[in-house]
């Protein structure tokens, strides 16, 4: 059997019939037709090479290949006669020669169809080969049918090998096997077999050459009608049908393989899509969690906003109370009620204490939130440890299960040597289990990554809470400064009131009225400053509400505080000027010493009362200062606790990161170790199986040898026993014979003695 293989395809396109070898040679009666396409270079006019391989074999398998030979059909493209070629077979053990006869077949072209086609850049030629194969052991005939098609069209009939061949341009090419056919242009639409013989048609040659000259632009083909010599056997239809069946089977196999590859690709795409769906679901869950966290943060921010608004309202109310108290103090100083002033001061101090208590409550809340965060981090650590333990247990369990299953399979191979299909199914199940374990490990790794992201989110929340704590600390310091300013202002007001009392006692009414006017101006300025400070507090509250513009508003607040300090310094300078003016006026009021001496007693009594009041006020101030010191100490402690918690949280985060790294390294090492153990176990199991099979073979051989030796020994024993019996019988016979001979000898002796006696008697008697 011969297979025609194009060099550019690498697969057989045509196969000949099988032929028997007779007298060292093989002859193929039916020719082989192959369509060959040539490309001509437009510049040089040369035809590109078209190499075909002829593979000669028995048709059984690759082992049955006898040899192969190659032909370049471009060398025979312009041949008009039959070309005989002898090709020595390569890669063959024998010196076989393949004789091939190559002949160009006649074609029929419809001129109308040719004119409708576009002019191609490079033209194709299709040949028919009639190869005659022979040698000391090979003869045959191969024919190749040819037809011209445009370069920009696809030839649908390349795989069709029957009499009715239709190109993509619609032209029909007919090959007739009858000797009496009038021309090549007769069209046969019935599917025929391979052409067995073609006779020359002389009248058509000139017309076809004319057609060639007319249509050289669109087609480049052979329109001559050469003499063809071939076998005239009409039974060439059956090999074509067999060839078509074989080709269809090969095409179906190729299609099946393509479908299998497509199914595998689709399965992979399905797995990839499943993984993508899982990742998308996880992302959706993460986004939902983030949305919930953001919603919670919004709720917390709203609560903080409400709390800050409440504090602002309280501060405003406190300022109003302070203003009212100051107005009352002014009116009461005019009337001389000092006890009411002390009570109001105590109320203000209590209000300041309440504010400090609220700040302490807020600090406690922040500490509680920090403790809750620490507990959440600890819970996450515990969850991570549990999941790592589960991962380790799963990996160890999977490895132990794999080893147990492999050992069980190694132990059960003695009884299941014939059930190969079951073993393959088990191997597939093991692969599926390993794939499932890999998926579980991948899911666990993704869960670990999710937990890491949650830890990062908690860290961010913690940082935000720390920022809030810092803001609260700043607010606390601002409140302390405001309290100090309020105390300083109270002291100034008391000094002013004392000065008023002194001036009322010492100076005249005119000067007192002037001083009161100046004091009122100072009080108005102080009120303005209070209003400015209230505006500053409002701005500070707005800054607290607007967290994004903290830095700019803090700068503004510092500037306003600097302005307030400047105004305070200006007021102090004004007070010093007033004191100087008062000194001057005291000098001017030296004339009124008499009145002063009269009022000294009254002044002394008032001074004693004022001293008592000042002592009580100082005691209250000392208590306030002590409480402030305690609050400052508590704030310092809280700051230290916060720093410690930050440091601890940073250490815990570093530990967690190190533990995660260690766990990842351990996971990778455990997976690698499990894989190595699995491979080692498989290799050991295979080695044990081989050793076991070898030992079983040795045992079988030893048992067979033992049985053969035993049988030989038993046969030899039986033979020896028979020989012993025979020998014993022979010995007995010999003994009996010996005894008989002894008896005979005795009889002979007796007879001899008797004869001697008789002879002696006879001799004696004769004497």
XYZ file of C-alpha atoms in Angstrom:
767
model
C 0.000 0.000 0.000
C 1.283 3.500 -0.926
C 0.375 6.755 0.877
C 0.866 10.115 -0.865
C 1.952 12.723 1.728
C 2.391 16.436 0.798
C 5.445 17.969 2.467
C 3.544 21.048 3.647
C 0.660 19.016 5.140
C 2.522 16.142 6.747
C -0.483 13.795 6.558
C -1.447 11.311 3.839
C -4.050 12.721 1.473
C -4.353 9.709 -0.840
C -3.786 6.018 -0.282
C -3.613 3.300 -2.919
C -5.194 -0.114 -2.810
C -3.443 -3.008 -1.209
C -1.607 -5.254 -3.650
C -0.011 -8.645 -3.175
C 3.684 -9.290 -3.762
C 4.259 -11.774 -6.580
C 7.678 -13.022 -7.675
C 9.442 -10.272 -5.703
C 7.425 -7.412 -7.254
C 4.194 -5.578 -6.521
C 1.908 -3.957 -9.121
C -0.993 -1.579 -8.504
C -3.699 -1.818 -11.137
C -5.772 1.216 -10.104
C -4.122 4.642 -10.486
C -4.107 7.277 -7.750
C -5.389 10.811 -8.470
C -4.070 13.790 -6.563
C -4.761 17.517 -7.048
C -1.523 19.504 -7.042
C -1.515 23.298 -6.813
C 1.429 25.280 -8.199
C 2.433 28.880 -7.532
C 4.311 30.769 -10.230
C 6.612 33.658 -9.405
C 5.392 36.734 -11.324
C 8.874 38.231 -11.711
C 11.021 35.229 -12.613
C 8.252 33.052 -14.072
C 9.474 30.008 -12.142
C 7.162 27.560 -10.449
C 7.654 27.025 -6.750
C 8.560 23.525 -5.697
C 5.857 21.070 -4.619
C 7.390 18.065 -2.892
C 5.354 14.935 -2.251
C 6.430 11.843 -0.323
C 5.457 8.313 -1.373
C 5.403 6.070 1.699
C 5.376 2.339 0.928
C 4.159 0.075 3.697
C 2.120 -2.934 4.646
C -0.726 -0.773 6.012
C -0.689 -2.306 9.479
C 1.169 0.264 11.615
C 4.279 2.430 11.732
C 6.368 -0.672 12.090
C 5.050 -1.868 8.735
C 6.672 0.997 6.753
C 9.021 -0.415 4.103
C 10.462 2.891 2.876
C 9.708 6.266 1.367
C 10.633 8.377 -1.673
C 10.125 12.046 -2.580
C 9.240 13.808 -5.875
C 9.159 17.500 -6.760
C 6.161 17.859 -9.130
C 7.257 21.356 -10.151
C 9.851 19.682 -12.409
C 7.014 17.960 -14.329
C 4.620 20.919 -14.427
C 5.157 21.656 -18.136
C 5.575 18.054 -19.280
C 3.296 16.930 -22.129
C 4.163 13.237 -22.098
C 4.179 10.494 -19.535
C 7.270 10.721 -17.320
C 8.741 7.535 -15.919
C 10.752 7.964 -12.717
C 12.654 5.348 -10.720
C 13.022 6.263 -7.084
C 15.110 4.263 -4.614
C 13.324 3.855 -1.306
C 14.910 5.545 1.676
C 14.976 4.152 5.210
C 14.440 0.628 3.926
C 16.326 -2.500 4.808
C 16.068 -3.824 1.257
C 17.340 -2.167 -1.924
C 13.839 -1.593 -3.273
C 13.113 0.769 -6.181
C 9.788 2.525 -6.819
C 8.927 3.086 -10.516
C 6.430 5.952 -10.911
C 4.781 7.117 -14.126
C 3.571 10.738 -13.904
C 1.029 11.982 -16.431
C -0.861 15.237 -16.758
C -4.633 14.703 -17.057
C -6.920 16.665 -19.425
C -9.281 19.298 -18.003
C -12.378 21.022 -19.336
C -12.983 24.693 -18.545
C -16.210 26.629 -18.955
C -15.183 29.910 -20.596
C -18.049 31.889 -19.136
C -17.092 30.887 -15.628
C -13.464 31.711 -16.300
C -14.324 35.200 -17.503
C -16.343 35.896 -14.362
C -13.436 35.152 -12.042
C -10.997 37.788 -10.863
C -7.438 37.764 -12.131
C -5.300 36.169 -9.386
C -1.823 37.230 -8.476
C -0.520 33.677 -8.676
C -2.141 30.800 -10.556
C -2.527 27.217 -9.538
C -2.151 24.036 -11.526
C -3.667 20.723 -10.734
C -2.101 17.625 -12.098
C -3.042 14.029 -12.301
C -0.432 11.523 -11.486
C -0.266 8.088 -12.855
C 2.527 6.387 -11.025
C 3.746 3.011 -12.101
C 5.398 1.342 -9.167
C 7.821 -1.468 -9.702
C 11.228 -2.780 -8.713
C 12.618 -6.104 -8.090
C 9.533 -6.184 -5.887
C 7.348 -3.054 -6.561
C 5.338 -2.010 -9.620
C 2.407 0.349 -9.699
C 0.520 3.191 -11.293
C -0.411 6.525 -9.741
C -2.496 9.144 -11.476
C -3.174 12.648 -10.364
C -6.156 14.666 -11.551
C -5.556 18.397 -11.834
C -7.675 21.489 -12.142
C -7.063 25.252 -12.029
C -8.691 27.443 -9.352
C -8.236 31.156 -8.565
C -5.844 32.223 -5.846
C -8.539 34.049 -3.859
C -11.021 31.152 -3.875
C -11.189 28.107 -1.660
C -11.287 24.782 -3.397
C -14.053 22.700 -1.857
C -13.386 19.575 -3.877
C -9.810 18.943 -2.820
C -10.917 16.060 -0.622
C -13.302 14.685 -3.261
C -11.940 12.047 -5.540
C -14.659 11.148 -8.007
C -15.371 11.802 -11.623
C -17.509 14.871 -10.993
C -15.233 17.584 -9.549
C -16.612 21.096 -9.070
C -14.410 24.095 -8.293
C -15.500 27.137 -6.301
C -15.975 29.133 -9.489
C -18.617 26.687 -10.710
C -16.667 25.063 -13.545
C -17.181 21.333 -14.015
C -14.313 19.112 -15.023
C -15.069 15.769 -16.573
C -12.870 12.811 -17.192
C -14.265 10.090 -19.381
C -13.124 6.515 -19.534
C -14.843 5.608 -22.773
C -12.757 5.196 -25.925
C -15.424 6.636 -28.232
C -15.969 9.960 -26.411
C -15.953 12.912 -28.781
C -14.275 15.468 -26.489
C -13.303 16.430 -22.983
C -15.983 19.112 -22.601
C -18.811 16.597 -22.027
C -20.084 17.004 -18.463
C -20.876 14.027 -16.242
C -22.935 14.950 -13.238
C -23.221 11.416 -11.926
C -20.580 10.484 -9.356
C -18.188 8.075 -11.012
C -15.233 6.112 -9.768
C -11.595 6.672 -10.480
C -10.674 6.968 -14.134
C -9.070 3.771 -15.217
C -8.020 4.774 -18.734
C -7.973 7.951 -20.812
C -7.605 7.929 -24.606
C -6.218 10.792 -26.678
C -8.664 13.164 -28.315
C -6.870 14.800 -31.182
C -9.397 17.359 -32.451
C -9.777 19.017 -29.086
C -6.116 19.841 -28.604
C -6.014 22.856 -30.924
C -9.204 24.355 -29.519
C -7.962 23.951 -26.003
C -4.644 25.613 -26.799
C -6.631 28.539 -28.182
C -8.636 28.705 -24.977
C -5.360 28.699 -23.079
C -4.120 31.683 -25.095
C -7.392 33.582 -24.601
C -7.722 32.989 -20.867
C -4.110 33.155 -19.812
C -4.896 36.232 -17.655
C -7.353 34.467 -15.368
C -6.141 30.894 -15.536
C -2.833 29.215 -15.994
C -3.412 25.624 -16.958
C -2.687 22.912 -19.380
C -5.214 22.605 -22.193
C -3.378 20.028 -24.280
C -4.667 16.519 -24.705
C -1.697 14.201 -24.231
C -1.653 10.563 -24.945
C -2.496 8.606 -21.866
C -1.617 5.042 -21.248
C -3.113 3.258 -18.304
C -4.898 0.158 -17.340
C -8.437 -0.204 -18.712
C -9.892 -1.971 -15.785
C -13.428 -0.675 -15.036
C -13.435 -1.953 -11.474
C -11.819 1.203 -10.064
C -14.930 2.409 -8.265
C -14.551 0.210 -5.186
C -11.130 1.533 -4.090
C -12.418 5.085 -4.392
C -15.328 4.253 -2.128
C -12.984 2.609 0.335
C -10.678 5.614 0.174
C -13.600 7.974 0.746
C -14.697 5.893 3.708
C -11.180 5.962 5.124
C -10.923 9.698 4.553
C -14.308 10.277 6.174
C -13.247 8.158 9.130
C -10.044 10.173 9.465
C -12.025 13.421 9.198
C -14.483 12.163 11.819
C -11.574 11.256 14.110
C -10.096 14.726 13.624
C -13.484 16.322 14.335
C -13.881 14.177 17.448
C -10.437 15.194 18.672
C -11.251 18.847 18.014
C -14.534 18.474 19.868
C -12.736 16.829 22.778
C -10.210 19.655 22.898
C -13.062 22.175 22.741
C -14.877 20.345 25.534
C -11.697 20.398 27.642
C -11.248 24.107 26.930
C -14.884 24.766 27.803
C -14.512 22.792 31.031
C -11.453 24.852 31.895
C -13.335 28.027 31.074
C -16.194 26.813 33.268
C -13.786 26.201 36.144
C -12.235 29.622 35.608
C -15.700 31.202 35.526
C -16.602 29.386 38.753
C -13.460 30.726 40.400
C -14.278 34.204 39.107
C -17.816 33.881 40.468
C -16.429 32.855 43.836
C -14.065 35.821 43.843
C -16.914 38.138 42.836
C -19.092 36.748 45.609
C -16.301 37.306 48.086
C -15.824 40.829 46.798
C -19.565 41.440 47.158
C -19.438 40.145 50.729
C -16.428 42.353 51.434
C -18.175 45.388 49.939
C -21.309 44.655 51.965
C -19.165 44.402 55.101
C -17.444 47.648 54.206
C -20.838 49.270 53.621
C -21.993 48.075 57.030
C -18.801 49.386 58.605
C -19.237 52.733 56.873
C -22.864 52.857 58.021
C -21.719 52.170 61.575
C -19.053 54.841 61.274
C -21.678 57.288 60.013
C -23.879 56.447 62.987
C -20.928 56.974 65.338
C -20.091 60.278 63.657
C -23.708 61.392 63.942
C -23.687 60.502 67.634
C -20.434 62.403 68.101
C -21.924 65.344 66.211
C -24.985 65.312 68.476
C -22.717 65.099 71.521
C -20.622 68.022 70.275
C -23.759 70.026 69.580
C -24.936 69.323 73.122
C -21.579 70.409 74.485
C -21.749 73.575 72.389
C -25.188 74.324 73.748
C -23.936 73.688 77.273
C -20.980 75.994 76.715
C -23.277 78.660 75.309
C -25.552 78.297 78.320
C -22.508 78.494 80.587
C -21.377 81.659 78.849
C -24.819 83.120 79.221
C -24.799 82.221 82.886
C -21.368 83.807 83.220
C -22.600 86.979 81.582
C -25.691 87.042 83.756
C -23.575 86.357 86.814
C -21.210 89.162 85.911
C -24.098 91.549 85.416
C -25.487 90.428 88.746
C -22.107 90.821 90.396
C -21.816 94.320 89.037
C -25.242 95.197 90.319
C -24.597 93.459 93.620
C -21.190 95.121 94.045
C -22.985 98.345 93.675
C -25.413 97.171 96.352
C -22.685 95.474 98.412
C -23.913 91.782 98.374
C -20.713 89.689 98.447
C -22.222 86.372 99.527
C -24.297 86.116 96.360
C -21.137 86.624 94.305
C -19.404 83.797 96.139
C -22.367 81.491 95.537
C -22.405 82.313 91.850
C -18.679 81.696 91.657
C -19.237 78.337 93.322
C -21.961 77.533 90.787
C -19.585 78.395 87.962
C -16.930 76.194 89.513
C -19.430 73.355 89.780
C -20.326 73.847 86.140
C -16.634 73.663 85.225
C -16.383 70.464 87.269
C -19.344 69.038 85.343
C -17.623 69.868 82.068
C -14.474 68.150 83.279
C -16.567 65.139 84.304
C -18.094 65.018 80.814
C -14.621 65.080 79.327
C -13.616 62.240 81.624
C -16.673 60.270 80.499
C -15.671 60.794 76.885
C -12.147 59.624 77.701
C -13.593 56.538 79.373
C -15.731 55.868 76.296
C -12.697 56.106 74.064
C -10.806 53.774 76.384
C -13.709 51.331 76.277
C -13.765 51.496 72.476
C -10.020 50.835 72.463
C -10.520 47.878 74.785
C -13.294 46.598 72.499
C -10.940 46.921 69.542
C -8.266 45.008 71.443
C -10.796 42.281 72.256
C -11.850 42.141 68.600
C -8.214 41.812 67.560
C -7.757 39.033 70.103
C -10.869 37.287 68.776
C -9.468 37.590 65.274
C -6.180 36.117 66.479
C -8.057 33.193 67.989
C -10.057 32.707 64.797
C -6.869 32.757 62.745
C -5.232 30.225 65.047
C -8.272 27.956 64.791
C -8.313 28.221 61.003
C -4.597 27.555 60.807
C -5.104 24.500 62.976
C -7.946 23.360 60.736
C -5.735 23.891 57.681
C -2.914 21.891 59.244
C -5.329 19.144 60.292
C -6.865 19.058 56.809
C -3.472 18.965 55.110
C -2.168 16.281 57.484
C -5.438 14.357 57.204
C -5.340 14.584 53.423
C -1.725 13.394 53.338
C -2.471 10.563 55.796
C -5.556 9.575 53.809
C -3.582 9.602 50.580
C -0.822 7.474 52.132
C -3.380 5.064 53.646
C -5.227 4.748 50.373
C -1.999 4.180 48.509
C -0.840 1.543 51.004
C -4.247 -0.125 50.819
C -4.029 -0.123 47.063
C -0.493 -1.549 47.299
C -1.802 -4.273 49.595
C -4.828 -5.021 47.454
C -2.907 -5.325 44.169
C -2.318 -9.048 44.890
C -6.035 -9.753 44.680
C -6.912 -7.175 42.000
C -4.346 -7.637 39.281
C -7.060 -8.225 36.700
C -9.263 -5.204 37.663
C -7.271 -2.445 35.899
C -10.385 -0.414 35.204
C -11.231 -0.218 38.903
C -7.720 0.964 39.683
C -7.985 3.673 37.041
C -11.283 4.794 38.526
C -9.691 4.911 41.964
C -6.798 6.949 40.595
C -9.290 9.366 39.065
C -11.152 9.588 42.377
C -7.864 10.305 44.145
C -7.092 13.054 41.648
C -10.549 14.518 42.246
C -9.989 14.368 46.011
C -6.611 16.055 45.667
C -8.233 18.714 43.491
C -10.939 19.216 46.144
C -8.278 19.463 48.859
C -6.409 22.002 46.737
C -9.639 23.982 46.336
C -10.237 23.830 50.105
C -6.700 25.032 50.774
C -7.213 27.828 48.239
C -10.482 28.819 49.929
C -8.773 28.792 53.327
C -5.983 30.964 51.976
C -8.573 33.379 50.625
C -10.264 33.413 54.048
C -6.891 34.224 55.609
C -6.482 37.091 53.145
C -9.986 38.318 54.043
C -9.106 38.201 57.729
C -5.940 40.150 57.019
C -7.968 42.794 55.201
C -10.396 42.924 58.148
C -7.446 43.370 60.507
C -6.221 46.233 58.348
C -9.709 47.769 58.516
C -9.665 47.435 62.306
C -6.231 49.033 62.362
C -7.582 51.949 60.356
C -10.519 52.261 62.760
C -8.053 52.205 65.614
C -5.983 54.958 64.009
C -9.127 57.020 63.533
C -10.047 56.524 67.184
C -6.544 57.579 68.164
C -6.988 60.719 66.089
C -10.291 61.335 67.854
C -8.547 60.841 71.200
C -5.924 63.367 70.208
C -8.661 65.795 69.201
C -10.379 65.248 72.547
C -7.072 65.855 74.326
C -6.683 69.101 72.391
C -10.240 70.074 73.309
C -9.456 69.278 76.926
C -6.378 71.489 76.853
C -8.402 74.269 75.230
C -11.025 73.944 77.977
C -8.267 74.100 80.584
C -6.937 77.260 79.017
C -10.427 78.720 78.987
C -10.884 77.804 82.657
C -7.585 79.494 83.486
C -8.686 82.554 81.552
C -12.017 82.582 83.381
C -10.249 82.327 86.744
C -7.887 85.118 85.764
C -10.816 87.257 84.670
C -12.599 86.548 87.959
C -9.523 87.623 89.880
C -9.311 90.775 87.790
C -12.986 91.506 88.423
C -12.469 91.029 92.174
C -9.497 93.367 92.114
C -11.534 95.874 90.171
C -14.362 95.608 92.681
C -11.942 96.094 95.557
C -10.522 99.097 93.774
C -14.040 100.377 93.294
C -14.724 100.026 97.013
C -11.497 101.785 97.872
C -12.139 104.544 95.385
C -15.697 104.936 96.637
C -14.399 105.280 100.178
C -11.401 107.466 99.381
C -12.366 109.575 96.407
C -15.177 111.889 95.926
C -18.346 111.081 94.136
C -17.207 112.730 90.892
C -14.052 110.773 90.707
C -15.997 107.648 91.666
C -18.425 108.236 88.830
C -15.543 108.699 86.432
C -13.896 105.501 87.670
C -17.181 103.661 87.376
C -17.509 104.892 83.800
C -14.006 103.706 83.068
C -14.733 100.384 84.742
C -17.920 100.068 82.697
C -15.898 100.717 79.576
C -13.475 98.040 80.673
C -16.380 95.692 81.345
C -17.780 96.436 77.910
C -14.418 95.629 76.428
C -14.352 92.444 78.481
C -17.830 91.601 77.176
C -16.594 92.188 73.682
C -13.703 89.885 74.398
C -16.154 87.329 75.799
C -18.205 87.609 72.655
C -15.073 87.154 70.610
C -14.145 84.124 72.705
C -17.700 82.787 72.257
C -17.309 83.292 68.518
C -14.014 81.468 68.730
C -15.740 78.609 70.564
C -18.428 78.487 67.899
C -15.731 78.331 65.279
C -13.981 75.597 67.235
C -17.203 73.609 67.351
C -17.613 74.060 63.630
C -14.046 72.861 63.216
C -14.891 69.772 65.281
C -17.959 69.137 63.144
C -15.947 69.542 59.937
C -13.184 66.972 60.424
C -11.727 67.415 56.936
C -10.735 71.118 57.540
C -9.189 70.563 60.990
C -5.769 71.988 60.236
C -6.974 75.248 58.640
C -9.511 75.909 61.381
C -6.975 75.086 64.095
C -4.651 77.639 62.522
C -7.480 80.162 62.566
C -8.181 79.352 66.192
C -4.543 79.775 67.147
C -4.567 83.113 65.359
C -7.721 84.152 67.227
C -6.185 83.036 70.514
C -3.108 85.107 69.655
C -5.398 88.076 68.975
C -7.137 87.450 72.281
C -3.785 87.378 74.068
C -2.864 90.617 72.333
C -6.127 92.187 73.496
C -5.491 90.860 77.013
C -2.059 92.420 76.972
C -3.582 95.678 75.799
C -6.131 95.500 78.612
C -3.361 94.867 81.118
C -1.557 97.914 79.787
C -4.768 99.920 80.126
C -5.180 98.651 83.684
C -1.643 99.730 84.482
C -2.414 103.147 83.028
C -5.544 103.319 85.128
C -3.554 102.380 88.215
C -1.128 105.174 87.450
C -4.029 107.530 87.031
C -5.436 106.294 90.322
C -2.137 106.954 92.015
C -2.178 110.455 90.630
C -5.700 110.960 91.863
C -4.771 109.604 95.292
C -2.097 112.222 95.399
C -4.699 114.774 94.403
C -7.070 113.427 97.052
C -4.556 113.952 99.871
C -6.611 116.933 100.804
C -9.482 114.669 101.722
C -7.535 112.756 104.404
C -9.861 113.838 107.107
C -12.774 112.134 105.510
C -10.607 109.133 104.896
C -9.625 108.902 108.565
C -13.248 108.975 109.478
C -14.027 106.192 107.109
C -10.961 104.092 108.009
C -12.808 102.148 110.646
C -15.541 101.316 108.217
C -12.932 100.425 105.606
C -11.113 98.168 108.075
C -14.301 96.316 108.845
C -14.976 95.946 105.139
C -11.410 94.805 104.607
C -11.809 92.153 107.274
C -14.968 90.928 105.585
C -13.225 90.988 102.241
C -10.284 89.095 103.706
C -12.631 86.469 105.036
C -14.338 86.265 101.671
C -10.988 86.156 99.900
C -9.841 83.369 102.185
C -12.974 81.374 101.352
C -12.504 82.191 97.714
C -8.852 81.143 97.919
C -9.898 77.899 99.556
C -12.358 77.324 96.737
C -9.653 78.209 94.238
C -7.264 75.787 95.900
C -9.923 73.093 95.715
C -10.442 73.935 92.063
C -6.723 73.868 91.423
C -6.443 70.525 93.184
C -9.288 69.154 91.108
C -7.662 70.570 87.981
C -4.340 69.011 88.942
C -6.079 65.703 89.518
C -7.820 65.994 86.176
C -4.535 66.845 84.496
C -2.908 63.851 86.143
C -5.788 61.680 84.989
C -5.436 63.061 81.490
C -1.695 62.364 81.583
C -2.417 58.852 82.785
C -4.982 58.406 80.048
C -2.466 59.647 77.488
C 0.123 57.246 78.863
C -2.439 54.457 78.733
C -3.244 55.406 75.158
C 0.433 55.397 74.263
C 0.826 52.030 75.909
C -2.200 50.699 74.053
C -0.803 52.085 70.789
C 2.535 50.476 71.477
C 0.852 47.226 72.440
C -1.355 47.349 69.360
C 1.678 48.023 67.171
C 3.483 45.104 68.797
C 0.444 42.881 68.365
C 0.151 43.944 64.725
C 3.828 43.167 64.156
C 3.391 39.850 65.911
C 0.356 39.082 63.806
C 2.244 39.946 60.633
C 5.173 37.787 61.705
C 2.787 34.975 62.629
C 1.042 35.310 59.276
C 4.371 35.180 57.497
C 5.435 32.186 59.551
C 2.093 30.526 58.897
C 2.366 31.184 55.165
C 5.901 29.777 55.174
C 4.740 26.803 57.236
C 1.800 26.258 54.923
C 4.061 26.340 51.883
C 6.565 24.023 53.558
C 3.798 21.663 54.697
C 2.288 21.584 51.225
C 5.693 20.930 49.705
C 6.418 18.286 52.319
C 3.034 16.654 51.733
C 3.608 16.677 47.990
C 7.082 15.233 48.470
C 5.730 12.604 50.853
C 2.960 11.772 48.412
C 5.429 11.435 45.543
C 7.759 9.398 47.738
C 4.867 7.204 48.849
C 3.790 6.705 45.246
C 7.355 5.893 44.227
C 7.776 3.539 47.177
C 4.430 1.922 46.414
C 5.457 1.432 42.802
C 8.813 0.030 43.905
C 7.059 -2.258 46.371
C 4.671 -3.365 43.646
C 7.576 -4.085 41.330
C 9.446 -5.895 44.085
C 6.327 -7.794 44.989
C 5.681 -8.792 41.398
C 9.346 -9.768 41.046
C 9.179 -11.755 44.281
C 5.956 -13.403 43.156
C 7.612 -14.354 39.901
C 10.622 -15.679 41.824
C 8.313 -17.586 44.169
C 6.390 -19.001 41.242
C 9.631 -20.010 39.542
C 10.943 -21.503 42.792
C 7.682 -23.356 43.366
C 7.723 -24.630 39.804
C 11.349 -25.687 40.168
C 10.535 -27.285 43.514
C 7.631 -29.148 42.006
C 9.760 -30.248 39.057
C 12.576 -31.328 41.407
C 10.073 -33.071 43.622
C 8.564 -34.887 40.680
C 12.044 -35.832 39.433
C 13.007 -36.982 42.892
C 9.816 -38.996 43.265
C 10.306 -40.522 39.831
C 13.903 -41.299 40.686
C 12.854 -42.798 44.016
C 10.245 -44.854 42.252
C 12.836 -45.978 39.728
C 15.325 -46.752 42.484
C 12.677 -48.682 44.397
C 11.895 -50.636 41.267
C 15.588 -51.183 40.720
C 15.979 -52.331 44.331
C 13.107 -54.735 43.913
C 14.605 -56.000 40.689
C 18.026 -56.285 42.289
C 16.603 -58.118 45.274
C 14.841 -60.503 42.930
C 18.041 -60.927 40.971
C 19.978 -61.503 44.181
C 17.452 -64.061 45.273
C 17.681 -65.708 41.901
C 21.461 -65.654 42.056
C 21.366 -67.118 45.513
C 19.019 -69.829 44.378
C 21.223 -70.452 41.374
C 24.300 -70.522 43.593
C 22.619 -72.967 45.893
C 21.623 -75.073 42.931
C 25.142 -74.934 41.584
C 26.537 -75.831 45.027
C 24.215 -78.768 45.119
C 25.244 -79.668 41.621
C 28.892 -79.373 42.601
C 28.298 -81.585 45.588
C 26.494 -84.051 43.383
C 29.338 -83.843 40.917
C 31.858 -84.343 43.688
C 29.922 -87.279 44.961
C 29.610 -88.610 41.454
C 33.339 -88.060 40.911
C 34.153 -89.788 44.152
C 31.899 -92.623 43.198
C 33.509 -92.827 39.791
C 36.930 -92.760 41.405
C 35.881 -95.493 43.708
C 34.523 -97.449 40.832
C 37.672 -96.871 38.847
C 39.798 -97.857 41.786
C 37.711 -100.925 42.218
C 38.035 -101.635 38.558
C 41.805 -101.120 38.655
C 42.014 -103.334 41.665
C 39.903 -105.924 40.032
C 42.040 -105.861 36.936
C 45.159 -106.285 38.904
